[in-house]
Short mmCIF file of C-alpha atoms in Angstrom, two decimals:
data_model
loop_
_atom_site.label_atom_id
_atom_site.label_comp_id
_atom_site.label_asym_id
_atom_site.label_seq_id
_atom_site.Cartn_x
_atom_site.Cartn_y
_atom_site.Cartn_z
CA UNK A 57 9.96 -29.24 -35.60
CA UNK A 58 9.49 -25.34 -36.39
CA UNK A 59 9.79 -24.89 -39.85
CA UNK A 60 11.94 -22.74 -40.93
CA UNK A 61 10.93 -21.37 -44.06
CA UNK A 62 7.28 -20.66 -42.83
CA UNK A 63 7.88 -16.24 -43.09
CA UNK A 64 5.90 -16.20 -46.57
CA UNK A 65 3.10 -18.16 -44.89
CA UNK A 66 2.89 -16.65 -41.61
CA UNK A 67 2.10 -13.25 -43.60
CA UNK A 68 -0.68 -14.80 -45.54
CA UNK A 69 -2.24 -16.33 -41.77
CA UNK A 70 -1.46 -12.89 -40.81
CA UNK A 71 -3.64 -10.83 -43.81
CA UNK A 72 -6.31 -13.06 -42.62
CA UNK A 73 -6.55 -12.93 -39.40
CA UNK A 74 -6.63 -9.63 -39.38
CA UNK A 75 -9.51 -9.67 -42.43
CA UNK A 76 -11.31 -11.70 -39.40
CA UNK A 77 -9.78 -9.97 -36.86
CA UNK A 78 -11.31 -6.55 -37.97
CA UNK A 79 -14.50 -8.91 -38.75
CA UNK A 80 -14.95 -9.46 -35.49
CA UNK A 81 -14.38 -6.45 -33.88
CA UNK A 82 -18.01 -5.46 -36.05
CA UNK A 83 -19.41 -7.78 -34.25
CA UNK A 84 -18.45 -6.92 -30.95
CA UNK A 85 -21.38 -7.16 -28.20
CA UNK A 86 -23.07 -3.21 -28.43
CA UNK A 87 -22.86 -2.95 -32.37
CA UNK A 88 -26.59 -4.71 -31.13
CA UNK A 89 -27.49 -0.94 -29.88
CA UNK A 90 -28.28 1.24 -32.13
CA UNK A 91 -24.94 3.54 -32.13
CA UNK A 92 -25.93 5.73 -34.81
CA UNK A 93 -27.42 8.30 -32.43
CA UNK A 94 -24.09 8.44 -30.25
CA UNK A 95 -21.85 11.92 -31.31
CA UNK A 96 -19.01 9.85 -30.36
CA UNK A 97 -18.68 6.42 -30.72
CA UNK A 98 -18.40 4.51 -27.36
CA UNK A 99 -14.79 3.39 -26.33
CA UNK A 100 -12.90 0.31 -26.75
CA UNK A 101 -11.71 -1.09 -23.74
CA UNK A 102 -8.96 -1.07 -24.19
CA UNK A 103 -7.62 0.79 -26.90
CA UNK A 104 -4.36 0.73 -25.72
CA UNK A 105 -3.97 -2.52 -26.07
CA UNK A 106 -3.34 -2.87 -30.03
CA UNK A 107 -0.96 -5.78 -30.79
CA UNK A 108 2.35 -3.87 -32.19
CA UNK A 109 3.57 -7.01 -34.41
CA UNK A 110 0.91 -8.09 -37.52
CA UNK A 111 -2.11 -9.62 -36.06
CA UNK A 112 -0.58 -13.40 -35.71
CA UNK A 113 -3.14 -16.02 -35.22
CA UNK A 114 -3.54 -18.46 -32.95
CA UNK A 115 -2.97 -21.34 -35.06
CA UNK A 116 0.46 -21.34 -35.14
CA UNK A 117 3.39 -21.36 -37.66
CA UNK A 118 2.24 -25.59 -37.93
CA UNK A 119 -1.38 -24.41 -39.41
CA UNK A 120 -3.16 -26.85 -38.01
CA UNK A 121 -5.93 -25.12 -36.61
CA UNK A 122 -6.46 -27.02 -33.43
CA UNK A 123 -8.78 -25.01 -31.73
CA UNK A 124 -11.15 -22.15 -32.69
CA UNK A 125 -10.23 -18.92 -33.99
CA UNK A 126 -10.01 -16.34 -30.91
CA UNK A 127 -7.18 -13.29 -30.88
CA UNK A 128 -5.79 -11.65 -28.77
CA UNK A 129 -8.76 -9.22 -27.45
CA UNK A 130 -10.77 -11.91 -27.60
CA UNK A 131 -8.05 -13.67 -24.15
CA UNK A 132 -7.47 -10.73 -23.01
CA UNK A 133 -11.46 -10.40 -22.91
CA UNK A 134 -12.11 -13.84 -21.38
CA UNK A 135 -9.49 -13.18 -18.98
CA UNK A 136 -10.63 -10.25 -17.62
CA UNK A 137 -14.11 -11.74 -17.40
CA UNK A 138 -12.95 -14.33 -15.12
CA UNK A 139 -10.96 -12.05 -13.22
CA UNK A 140 -14.29 -10.39 -12.29
CA UNK A 141 -15.10 -13.42 -9.92
CA UNK A 142 -11.90 -12.63 -7.69
CA UNK A 143 -12.99 -9.13 -6.98
CA UNK A 144 -14.14 -9.48 -4.08
CA UNK A 145 -10.96 -10.56 -2.46
CA UNK A 146 -8.42 -9.37 -3.59
CA UNK A 147 -9.98 -5.95 -4.82
CA UNK A 148 -9.23 -5.00 -8.66
CA UNK A 149 -5.60 -5.16 -8.65
CA UNK A 150 -3.34 -6.98 -11.00
CA UNK A 151 -3.53 -10.31 -8.32
CA UNK A 152 -7.23 -10.64 -9.48
CA UNK A 153 -6.23 -10.75 -13.31
CA UNK A 154 -3.72 -13.45 -12.18
CA UNK A 155 -6.09 -15.38 -10.25
CA UNK A 156 -9.01 -15.37 -13.34
CA UNK A 157 -6.41 -16.33 -16.02
CA UNK A 158 -5.29 -19.40 -13.70
CA UNK A 159 -9.30 -20.19 -13.60
CA UNK A 160 -8.70 -20.75 -17.65
CA UNK A 161 -5.41 -22.78 -17.66
CA UNK A 162 -3.05 -19.99 -18.17
CA UNK A 163 0.05 -19.26 -15.97
CA UNK A 164 -0.27 -16.40 -13.42
CA UNK A 165 2.33 -14.57 -15.82
CA UNK A 166 -0.51 -13.62 -18.42
CA UNK A 167 -1.61 -10.84 -15.96
CA UNK A 168 1.15 -9.29 -17.20
CA UNK A 169 -0.24 -8.29 -20.43
CA UNK A 170 -2.17 -6.10 -18.35
CA UNK A 171 -1.39 -2.81 -16.78
CA UNK A 172 -0.02 -3.57 -12.93
CA UNK A 173 -2.85 -1.28 -11.43
CA UNK A 174 -6.34 -2.66 -12.72
CA UNK A 175 -7.24 -0.46 -15.23
CA UNK A 176 -8.22 -2.51 -17.81
CA UNK A 177 -9.94 -4.74 -15.35
CA UNK A 178 -12.35 -1.72 -14.34
CA UNK A 179 -13.14 -0.10 -17.49
CA UNK A 180 -14.03 -3.81 -19.31
CA UNK A 181 -16.52 -4.25 -15.98
CA UNK A 182 -17.30 -0.63 -16.49
CA UNK A 183 -18.14 -1.83 -20.30
CA UNK A 184 -19.18 -5.02 -19.08
CA UNK A 185 -22.71 -3.49 -17.04
CA UNK A 186 -22.92 -1.18 -19.55
CA UNK A 187 -23.58 -3.68 -22.64
CA UNK A 188 -25.76 -4.82 -20.17
CA UNK A 189 -27.61 -2.42 -19.57
CA UNK A 190 -28.53 -1.37 -23.15
CA UNK A 191 -29.15 -5.21 -23.34
CA UNK A 192 -32.47 -4.73 -21.13
CA UNK A 193 -33.29 -1.95 -21.85
CA UNK A 194 -33.39 -2.75 -25.35
CA UNK A 195 -35.88 -5.48 -24.25
CA UNK A 196 -38.10 -3.23 -22.53
CA UNK A 197 -38.06 -1.15 -25.64
CA UNK A 198 -39.73 -4.38 -27.11
CA UNK A 199 -42.32 -5.10 -24.51
CA UNK A 200 -42.95 -1.73 -24.98
CA UNK A 201 -43.92 -1.60 -28.65
CA UNK A 202 -45.35 -5.11 -29.08
CA UNK A 203 -47.82 -3.42 -26.53
CA UNK A 204 -47.32 -5.80 -23.79
CA UNK A 205 -45.88 -3.84 -21.32
CA UNK A 206 -47.05 0.17 -20.86
CA UNK A 207 -44.78 2.99 -21.42
CA UNK A 208 -43.35 3.90 -18.59
CA UNK A 209 -43.64 7.98 -17.39
CA UNK A 210 -39.78 9.59 -17.63
CA UNK A 211 -39.03 9.97 -13.86
CA UNK A 212 -40.06 6.63 -13.73
CA UNK A 213 -38.08 5.16 -16.32
CA UNK A 214 -34.96 7.49 -15.93
CA UNK A 215 -34.59 5.93 -11.36
CA UNK A 216 -34.75 1.99 -13.12
CA UNK A 217 -32.58 2.50 -15.65
CA UNK A 218 -30.13 4.27 -12.96
CA UNK A 219 -31.67 1.83 -10.34
CA UNK A 220 -30.72 -1.39 -12.45
CA UNK A 221 -27.09 0.01 -13.63
CA UNK A 222 -25.81 0.72 -9.88
CA UNK A 223 -27.46 -2.33 -9.06
CA UNK A 224 -24.73 -4.36 -10.99
CA UNK A 225 -22.55 -2.69 -8.60
CA UNK A 226 -23.55 -4.51 -5.52
CA UNK A 227 -21.38 -7.37 -5.11
CA UNK A 228 -18.31 -5.40 -6.36
CA UNK A 229 -19.86 -2.70 -3.35
CA UNK A 230 -16.67 -2.33 -1.01
CA UNK A 231 -14.25 -2.92 -3.34
CA UNK A 232 -16.02 -0.11 -5.92
CA UNK A 233 -14.59 3.24 -4.16
CA UNK A 234 -11.12 1.17 -5.22
CA UNK A 235 -12.80 1.19 -8.91
CA UNK A 236 -14.16 5.11 -8.76
CA UNK A 237 -10.74 6.22 -7.80
CA UNK A 238 -8.75 3.78 -10.72
CA UNK A 239 -11.18 5.92 -13.72
CA UNK A 240 -10.07 8.69 -12.09
CA UNK A 241 -6.71 7.96 -12.61
CA UNK A 242 -5.44 10.71 -15.69
CA UNK A 243 -4.41 8.00 -17.76
CA UNK A 244 -7.48 6.42 -17.76
CA UNK A 245 -9.80 9.77 -17.82
CA UNK A 246 -10.42 9.20 -22.14
CA UNK A 247 -11.65 6.01 -21.53
CA UNK A 248 -13.59 6.34 -18.33
CA UNK A 249 -15.29 9.77 -19.45
CA UNK A 250 -16.04 7.67 -22.70
CA UNK A 251 -17.75 5.24 -21.02
CA UNK A 252 -19.82 7.24 -18.78
CA UNK A 253 -20.78 9.44 -21.58
CA UNK A 254 -22.11 6.63 -23.71
CA UNK A 255 -24.32 4.86 -21.09
CA UNK A 256 -26.15 7.72 -20.78
CA UNK A 257 -26.94 8.65 -23.82
CA UNK A 258 -27.80 4.70 -24.40
CA UNK A 259 -30.34 6.07 -21.36
CA UNK A 260 -31.53 9.09 -22.96
CA UNK A 261 -32.25 7.10 -26.44
CA UNK A 262 -34.17 4.48 -24.81
CA UNK A 263 -36.40 7.35 -23.31
CA UNK A 264 -37.51 8.14 -26.58
CA UNK A 265 -35.26 12.00 -26.95
CA UNK A 266 -34.11 12.43 -29.99
CA UNK A 267 -33.87 15.85 -30.55
CA UNK A 268 -30.27 17.72 -30.92
CA UNK A 269 -30.47 21.13 -30.11
CA UNK A 270 -29.12 22.88 -26.82
CA UNK A 271 -31.60 20.78 -24.46
CA UNK A 272 -29.66 18.05 -25.17
CA UNK A 273 -26.94 19.28 -23.54
CA UNK A 274 -28.78 19.54 -20.38
CA UNK A 275 -29.96 16.69 -20.32
CA UNK A 276 -26.87 14.88 -20.49
CA UNK A 277 -25.32 16.38 -18.02
CA UNK A 278 -28.32 16.37 -15.53
CA UNK A 279 -28.97 12.99 -15.83
CA UNK A 280 -24.75 12.18 -15.60
CA UNK A 281 -25.02 14.57 -12.44
CA UNK A 282 -28.24 12.58 -10.91
CA UNK A 283 -26.47 9.25 -12.08
CA UNK A 284 -22.95 9.99 -10.45
CA UNK A 285 -24.27 11.08 -7.15
CA UNK A 286 -25.79 8.35 -6.27
CA UNK A 287 -23.34 6.36 -7.20
CA UNK A 288 -21.37 8.16 -4.37
CA UNK A 289 -24.73 8.11 -1.37
CA UNK A 290 -24.64 3.57 -2.40
CA UNK A 291 -21.24 3.82 -1.33
CA UNK A 292 -21.57 5.08 1.85
CA UNK A 293 -25.26 3.92 2.31
CA UNK A 294 -25.59 0.47 4.72
CA UNK A 295 -29.81 0.48 4.83
CA UNK A 296 -30.88 -2.63 3.82
CA UNK A 297 -31.08 -3.44 0.48
CA UNK A 298 -29.95 0.19 -0.42
CA UNK A 299 -33.36 1.82 0.61
CA UNK A 300 -32.16 4.58 1.35
CA UNK A 301 -29.96 5.26 -2.33
CA UNK A 302 -33.31 4.37 -3.54
CA UNK A 303 -35.13 7.01 -2.30
CA UNK A 304 -31.90 9.50 -2.40
CA UNK A 305 -31.78 8.34 -6.71
CA UNK A 306 -36.14 8.93 -6.75
CA UNK A 307 -35.12 12.66 -5.31
CA UNK A 308 -33.42 14.17 -7.41
CA UNK A 309 -34.76 12.63 -10.35
CA UNK A 310 -37.82 14.21 -9.75
CA UNK A 311 -35.93 17.33 -8.73
CA UNK A 312 -34.79 17.37 -12.76
CA UNK A 313 -38.27 16.81 -14.29
CA UNK A 314 -39.25 20.20 -11.66
CA UNK A 315 -35.89 22.13 -13.21
CA UNK A 316 -36.97 21.99 -17.02
CA UNK A 317 -39.78 22.85 -16.04
CA UNK A 318 -37.71 26.16 -15.03
CA UNK A 319 -35.48 25.97 -17.51
CA UNK A 320 -37.35 26.38 -20.39
CA UNK A 321 -39.64 29.13 -18.40
CA UNK A 322 -35.90 30.57 -17.85
CA UNK A 323 -34.81 30.50 -21.43
CA UNK A 324 -37.47 31.83 -22.93
CA UNK A 325 -37.43 34.31 -20.13
CA UNK A 326 -33.02 34.80 -20.76
CA UNK A 327 -34.21 35.00 -25.27
CA UNK A 328 -36.93 38.09 -24.26
CA UNK A 329 -34.27 40.06 -22.08
CA UNK A 330 -31.95 39.56 -24.74
CA UNK A 331 -33.80 40.77 -27.08
CA UNK A 332 -34.61 43.75 -25.45
CA UNK A 333 -30.95 44.49 -24.97
CA UNK A 334 -30.72 43.98 -28.37
CA UNK A 335 -32.63 46.50 -29.05
CA UNK A 336 -31.43 49.03 -26.60
CA UNK A 337 -28.40 48.58 -28.40
CA UNK A 338 -29.56 49.10 -31.63
CA UNK A 339 -31.55 51.85 -30.33
CA UNK A 340 -28.53 53.80 -28.87
CA UNK A 341 -26.62 53.40 -31.92
CA UNK A 342 -28.45 55.69 -33.88
CA UNK B 25 31.86 -18.08 -25.28
CA UNK B 26 32.31 -20.57 -22.65
CA UNK B 27 36.37 -19.48 -21.91
CA UNK B 28 35.47 -16.07 -22.00
CA UNK B 29 32.69 -16.50 -18.81
CA UNK B 30 35.21 -18.47 -17.42
CA UNK B 31 37.45 -16.03 -17.29
CA UNK B 32 34.60 -13.26 -16.56
CA UNK B 33 32.77 -15.16 -13.74
CA UNK B 34 34.48 -13.97 -10.23
CA UNK B 35 34.80 -10.14 -11.27
CA UNK B 36 31.26 -10.35 -13.39
CA UNK B 37 29.94 -8.37 -10.55
CA UNK B 38 32.17 -6.02 -9.74
CA UNK B 39 32.58 -5.42 -13.49
CA UNK B 40 29.09 -5.11 -14.95
CA UNK B 41 29.28 -2.13 -11.48
CA UNK B 42 32.25 -0.67 -13.21
CA UNK B 43 31.04 -0.88 -16.80
CA UNK B 44 27.30 0.53 -16.13
CA UNK B 45 28.83 3.23 -12.81
CA UNK B 46 26.17 1.05 -11.10
CA UNK B 47 22.70 1.50 -13.45
CA UNK B 48 22.68 -2.35 -14.35
CA UNK B 49 21.49 -2.90 -11.13
CA UNK B 50 18.37 0.06 -11.95
CA UNK B 51 17.88 -2.26 -14.82
CA UNK B 52 17.12 -5.55 -13.27
CA UNK B 53 15.43 -4.32 -11.27
CA UNK B 54 12.74 -2.76 -13.39
CA UNK B 55 13.32 -6.06 -15.34
CA UNK B 56 12.09 -7.38 -12.20
CA UNK B 57 9.10 -4.98 -12.00
CA UNK B 58 7.56 -5.05 -15.25
CA UNK B 59 7.24 -8.52 -14.07
CA UNK B 60 4.99 -8.18 -11.61
CA UNK B 61 5.58 -11.45 -10.19
CA UNK B 62 2.42 -13.02 -7.39
CA UNK B 63 3.31 -15.24 -5.38
CA UNK B 64 3.42 -18.86 -6.57
CA UNK B 65 5.42 -17.90 -10.09
CA UNK B 66 7.81 -20.33 -11.30
CA UNK B 67 10.45 -18.67 -13.01
CA UNK B 68 13.67 -19.74 -15.15
CA UNK B 69 15.85 -17.41 -15.42
CA UNK B 70 18.76 -18.50 -18.26
CA UNK B 71 22.32 -17.38 -18.28
CA UNK B 72 21.44 -16.10 -15.08
CA UNK B 73 25.02 -17.37 -13.72
CA UNK B 74 25.64 -14.93 -10.48
CA UNK B 75 21.91 -14.49 -9.78
CA UNK B 76 21.04 -11.04 -10.44
CA UNK B 77 17.27 -11.57 -11.27
CA UNK B 78 16.85 -14.67 -9.25
CA UNK B 79 17.58 -12.70 -5.45
CA UNK B 80 15.84 -9.77 -6.99
CA UNK B 81 12.80 -11.96 -7.24
CA UNK B 82 12.53 -13.78 -4.11
CA UNK B 83 13.29 -10.18 -3.03
CA UNK B 84 9.92 -9.24 -5.04
CA UNK B 85 7.83 -12.18 -4.40
CA UNK B 86 8.95 -12.00 -0.35
CA UNK B 87 7.44 -8.01 -0.38
CA UNK B 88 4.28 -9.33 -1.66
CA UNK B 89 3.68 -12.10 -0.19
CA UNK B 90 3.96 -10.45 3.29
CA UNK B 91 1.39 -7.60 2.17
CA UNK B 92 -0.88 -10.56 0.98
CA UNK B 93 -0.75 -11.97 4.35
CA UNK B 94 -1.09 -8.54 6.55
CA UNK B 95 -4.11 -7.46 4.16
CA UNK B 96 -5.68 -11.62 5.31
CA UNK B 97 -5.04 -11.17 9.08
CA UNK B 98 -7.07 -7.27 8.77
CA UNK B 99 -10.05 -9.09 7.33
CA UNK B 100 -9.58 -11.87 9.84
CA UNK B 101 -10.96 -9.36 12.35
CA UNK B 102 -13.30 -11.83 13.47
CA UNK B 103 -11.10 -14.71 13.86
CA UNK B 104 -11.01 -16.35 17.38
CA UNK B 105 -7.37 -16.93 18.90
CA UNK B 106 -6.68 -20.19 17.78
CA UNK B 107 -8.11 -19.81 14.23
CA UNK B 108 -5.40 -17.27 13.78
CA UNK B 109 -2.43 -18.34 15.69
CA UNK B 110 -3.22 -21.37 12.97
CA UNK B 111 -2.84 -20.03 10.02
CA UNK B 112 0.42 -17.43 10.68
CA UNK B 113 1.79 -20.79 11.39
CA UNK B 114 0.51 -22.20 8.39
CA UNK B 115 1.23 -19.20 6.12
CA UNK B 116 4.77 -18.32 8.40
CA UNK B 117 6.68 -21.28 6.36
CA UNK B 118 5.31 -20.09 3.45
CA UNK B 119 6.99 -16.35 2.93
CA UNK B 120 8.23 -16.93 -0.47
CA UNK B 121 3.81 -18.23 -0.81
CA UNK B 122 5.46 -21.56 -3.35
CA UNK B 123 7.72 -19.74 -6.12
CA UNK B 124 11.10 -20.64 -7.50
CA UNK B 125 13.31 -19.83 -9.46
CA UNK B 126 15.64 -21.92 -11.28
CA UNK B 127 18.86 -20.56 -11.88
CA UNK B 128 20.28 -21.61 -15.48
CA UNK B 129 24.10 -21.11 -16.82
CA UNK B 130 25.90 -23.01 -19.44
CA UNK B 131 29.39 -22.48 -16.83
CA UNK B 132 29.53 -23.84 -13.90
CA UNK B 133 31.93 -21.60 -12.46
CA UNK B 134 28.53 -18.43 -13.04
CA UNK B 135 26.30 -20.95 -11.35
CA UNK B 136 29.97 -21.49 -8.57
CA UNK B 137 30.03 -17.79 -7.66
CA UNK B 138 26.20 -17.46 -7.96
CA UNK B 139 25.62 -20.01 -4.88
CA UNK B 140 28.30 -17.93 -2.87
CA UNK B 141 26.99 -15.13 -3.59
CA UNK B 142 23.17 -16.96 -2.42
CA UNK B 143 24.61 -18.41 0.69
CA UNK B 144 26.96 -15.07 1.91
CA UNK B 145 23.46 -12.70 1.54
CA UNK B 146 21.06 -15.40 2.75
CA UNK B 147 19.19 -17.04 0.05
CA UNK B 148 18.39 -19.84 0.89
CA UNK B 149 14.17 -21.73 -0.37
CA UNK B 150 12.82 -21.48 -3.40
CA UNK B 151 16.36 -21.89 -5.38
CA UNK B 152 17.67 -24.19 -8.29
CA UNK B 153 20.96 -24.11 -10.14
CA UNK B 154 21.01 -26.42 -12.58
CA UNK B 155 23.53 -26.08 -15.43
CA UNK B 156 22.31 -26.68 -19.32
CA UNK B 157 22.54 -24.75 -22.64
CA UNK B 158 20.02 -22.24 -23.52
CA UNK B 159 19.64 -23.65 -26.74
CA UNK B 160 18.75 -27.24 -25.73
CA UNK B 161 17.13 -26.90 -22.55
CA UNK B 162 17.14 -30.12 -19.62
CA UNK B 163 13.57 -29.30 -18.80
CA UNK B 164 9.99 -30.59 -19.81
CA UNK B 165 7.70 -28.72 -22.17
CA UNK B 166 5.06 -26.47 -20.04
CA UNK B 167 7.07 -25.47 -16.83
CA UNK B 168 8.06 -22.13 -16.37
CA UNK B 169 5.51 -19.30 -15.77
CA UNK B 170 7.97 -16.71 -16.28
CA UNK B 171 11.63 -17.41 -18.56
CA UNK B 172 14.52 -14.24 -18.14
CA UNK B 173 17.42 -13.83 -20.11
CA UNK B 174 19.38 -10.96 -18.70
CA UNK B 175 22.24 -10.11 -20.38
CA UNK B 176 22.38 -13.63 -21.87
CA UNK B 177 20.34 -13.93 -25.19
CA UNK B 178 23.83 -12.25 -27.16
CA UNK B 179 25.85 -15.23 -26.26
CA UNK B 180 23.69 -17.39 -27.25
CA UNK B 181 24.75 -18.47 -30.67
CA UNK B 182 21.48 -19.69 -32.58
CA UNK B 183 18.79 -16.89 -30.65
CA UNK B 184 16.58 -17.94 -32.76
CA UNK B 185 17.14 -22.20 -31.17
CA UNK B 186 17.31 -20.30 -27.21
CA UNK B 187 13.71 -18.33 -28.58
CA UNK B 188 12.15 -22.24 -29.21
CA UNK B 189 13.31 -23.65 -26.57
CA UNK B 190 12.55 -20.54 -24.35
CA UNK B 191 8.73 -21.26 -25.96
CA UNK B 192 8.67 -24.53 -25.40
CA UNK B 193 9.28 -24.54 -21.76
CA UNK B 194 7.09 -21.94 -20.96
CA UNK B 195 3.34 -22.89 -19.84
CA UNK B 196 0.19 -21.63 -22.25
CA UNK B 197 -0.16 -17.66 -21.07
CA UNK B 198 3.76 -17.42 -18.87
CA UNK B 199 6.19 -14.50 -20.07
CA UNK B 200 9.17 -14.67 -21.66
CA UNK B 201 11.29 -10.88 -21.07
CA UNK B 202 15.17 -10.50 -22.47
CA UNK B 203 17.19 -7.26 -20.67
CA UNK B 204 19.53 -7.00 -23.22
CA UNK B 205 21.64 -3.87 -25.37
CA UNK B 206 20.19 -2.59 -27.91
CA UNK B 207 20.38 -0.02 -30.49
CA UNK B 208 20.64 3.70 -29.79
CA UNK B 209 18.97 5.92 -32.06
CA UNK B 210 19.77 9.44 -31.43
CA UNK B 211 22.90 9.77 -32.77
CA UNK B 212 24.30 11.98 -30.50
CA UNK B 213 23.95 9.84 -27.88
CA UNK B 214 25.23 6.47 -29.87
CA UNK B 215 28.26 8.41 -30.68
CA UNK B 216 29.39 9.28 -26.52
CA UNK B 217 27.87 5.65 -26.29
CA UNK B 218 30.48 4.18 -29.35
CA UNK B 219 33.26 6.36 -27.58
CA UNK B 220 32.63 4.99 -24.02
CA UNK B 221 32.36 1.01 -25.32
CA UNK B 222 35.36 1.22 -27.26
CA UNK B 223 37.56 3.50 -25.31
CA UNK B 224 36.99 2.72 -21.16
CA UNK B 225 35.35 -0.54 -20.75
CA UNK B 226 38.43 -2.69 -22.69
CA UNK B 227 40.36 -0.72 -20.33
CA UNK B 228 38.62 -1.24 -17.46
CA UNK B 229 38.88 -4.73 -18.56
CA UNK B 230 42.22 -4.55 -18.17
CA UNK B 231 42.85 -2.82 -15.20
CA UNK B 232 39.86 -4.64 -13.37
CA UNK B 233 39.47 -8.63 -14.13
CA UNK B 234 42.70 -8.10 -15.71
CA UNK B 235 41.11 -9.21 -19.69
CA UNK B 236 40.88 -6.98 -21.90
CA UNK B 237 39.95 -9.33 -24.64
CA UNK B 238 36.98 -10.62 -22.95
CA UNK B 239 36.00 -6.58 -22.86
CA UNK B 240 36.45 -6.60 -26.19
CA UNK B 241 34.68 -9.05 -26.76
CA UNK B 242 31.53 -7.80 -24.60
CA UNK B 243 32.17 -4.48 -26.72
CA UNK B 244 31.37 -5.73 -30.30
CA UNK B 245 29.24 -8.66 -29.00
CA UNK B 246 26.44 -5.68 -28.79
CA UNK B 247 27.32 -3.43 -31.52
CA UNK B 248 26.38 -7.11 -33.42
CA UNK B 249 23.14 -7.98 -32.13
CA UNK B 250 20.37 -7.60 -33.27
CA UNK B 251 18.08 -3.24 -33.08
CA UNK B 252 15.32 -3.41 -31.29
CA UNK B 253 12.86 -4.85 -34.25
CA UNK B 254 14.69 -7.59 -35.77
CA UNK B 255 15.07 -8.92 -32.49
CA UNK B 256 10.78 -8.22 -31.91
CA UNK B 257 10.32 -10.19 -35.05
CA UNK B 258 12.96 -13.16 -34.17
CA UNK B 259 10.12 -13.03 -31.07
CA UNK B 260 7.12 -13.00 -32.82
CA UNK B 261 8.88 -16.10 -35.05
CA UNK B 262 9.06 -18.11 -32.27
CA UNK B 263 5.09 -17.81 -32.01
CA UNK B 264 5.50 -15.43 -28.78
CA UNK B 265 1.89 -13.29 -28.95
CA UNK B 266 2.27 -8.89 -27.73
CA UNK B 267 5.05 -8.99 -28.12
CA UNK B 268 6.33 -5.75 -26.84
CA UNK B 269 9.88 -3.98 -26.16
CA UNK B 270 10.79 -1.23 -23.50
CA UNK B 271 14.23 1.52 -24.69
CA UNK B 272 15.61 1.68 -21.44
CA UNK B 273 18.33 4.58 -20.82
CA UNK B 274 17.12 6.04 -24.95
CA UNK B 275 17.65 2.40 -26.22
CA UNK B 276 21.21 1.40 -24.09
CA UNK B 277 19.25 -1.41 -23.24
CA UNK B 278 15.92 -2.57 -24.45
CA UNK B 279 13.66 -5.13 -22.48
CA UNK B 280 11.75 -7.66 -24.62
CA UNK B 281 8.77 -8.85 -23.82
CA UNK B 282 6.12 -11.73 -25.07
CA UNK B 283 3.53 -14.27 -24.64
CA UNK B 284 3.30 -17.70 -25.00
CA UNK B 285 -0.86 -17.66 -25.78
#
């Protein structure tokens, strides 16, 4: 029999839950990577999934904690992770989410918590991949710092980072075009764009880029271009072990290296030209 | 309540159409779309008397199942004829994919009308009709995937009990969906709506069903019913999470949804 006089108790639990939930938030996986260097904070996977009511605790009104505290978001996280297993068969859809929920012992109706187009599943996967990449790069950096590995030259570093990230797509490569189209839905573009830019920032950060001048934008744009085009090539690639894709990647990175040299030349030339024009304008006005 | 619906049962569908100018069909369609059931779902439709939600659910699941089978066949292009034949046989007798609806209503007359409609429209498998009270459901705990109550919860005397029962019979992860008349916040629309409700509907009730009083009761019960936020709080009190509501037609009708997590 449920206690009908529990609202005040529930409010207490709710505020405690709120505090715990906000702490939980701070311990999100990518807090490990240095976020202070990013201009924009990495997007949370489901910003629109915030519960509207008071954050209810898992203990229910009885107050007995029979299981560990788990917020709704963590549960959603678990469902989406479980759902990834079913993506090769069902695609990035609510069906995959339903199957995932089933493996956790929940009803298939739990998939109703998410959008019926599978957006959250794709975004979740992308952010998980980014986290994995961060951890990988951090590990490599530690090895370099400890002197156990050599610091890679820039082009090799970029190449390896992009390759590592793209390799994470391989198990889902058949349904990846569907995922890309979901990421491009107007509703998802803010989140997917933020995820992409934070991943690129991450790579540049571990590449040793600390500058914040004009070149930072170009570097970001260049690497984004390399990543996106390589991803598209990978969709169409049927060579063994995706060797065509890696070769394409190598060429693009090499292009970028030469371009950066010419770019700085162009820039200095451009500055000189501008100065000349300014001088001419001043002369003319006099 | 029982007598109101005894009178109303036979003309229920006709009255619905005329009162809401047929829009109630759209509302119910939206409810099932929001549910987005996949084959294998067990639905409990409470106060579902004439079976509107149940039939829509079956249609939806059937079409999803069709698409699933088509996709499976496409992926099985390399199978031998024998294997294709076998898999086709197996799936042919499973057009609903094991989905089931249990329609529960407190009123025998409504259930009778529902059964007749089902027979008339050709719905045979996956349907059960059970007599029961929403405040005390004759089912075990943790049984159903989805619990719906469309235009029924305002007729329940103790809404909190009904919500608790809903929580009880749902599986973990199960979903509670409630479609009901609700509060219109837009002042202009609210005035028009009031006018329509109090002047037109009872008259329609008299003309079509020969029963002024029942429809007067109906309109008054709509006004008495708690508004969206209050109902949401009540649903949360019953233990549901991720409780949310969606207004249809500016709040004339609202769909509340909650999960048992």
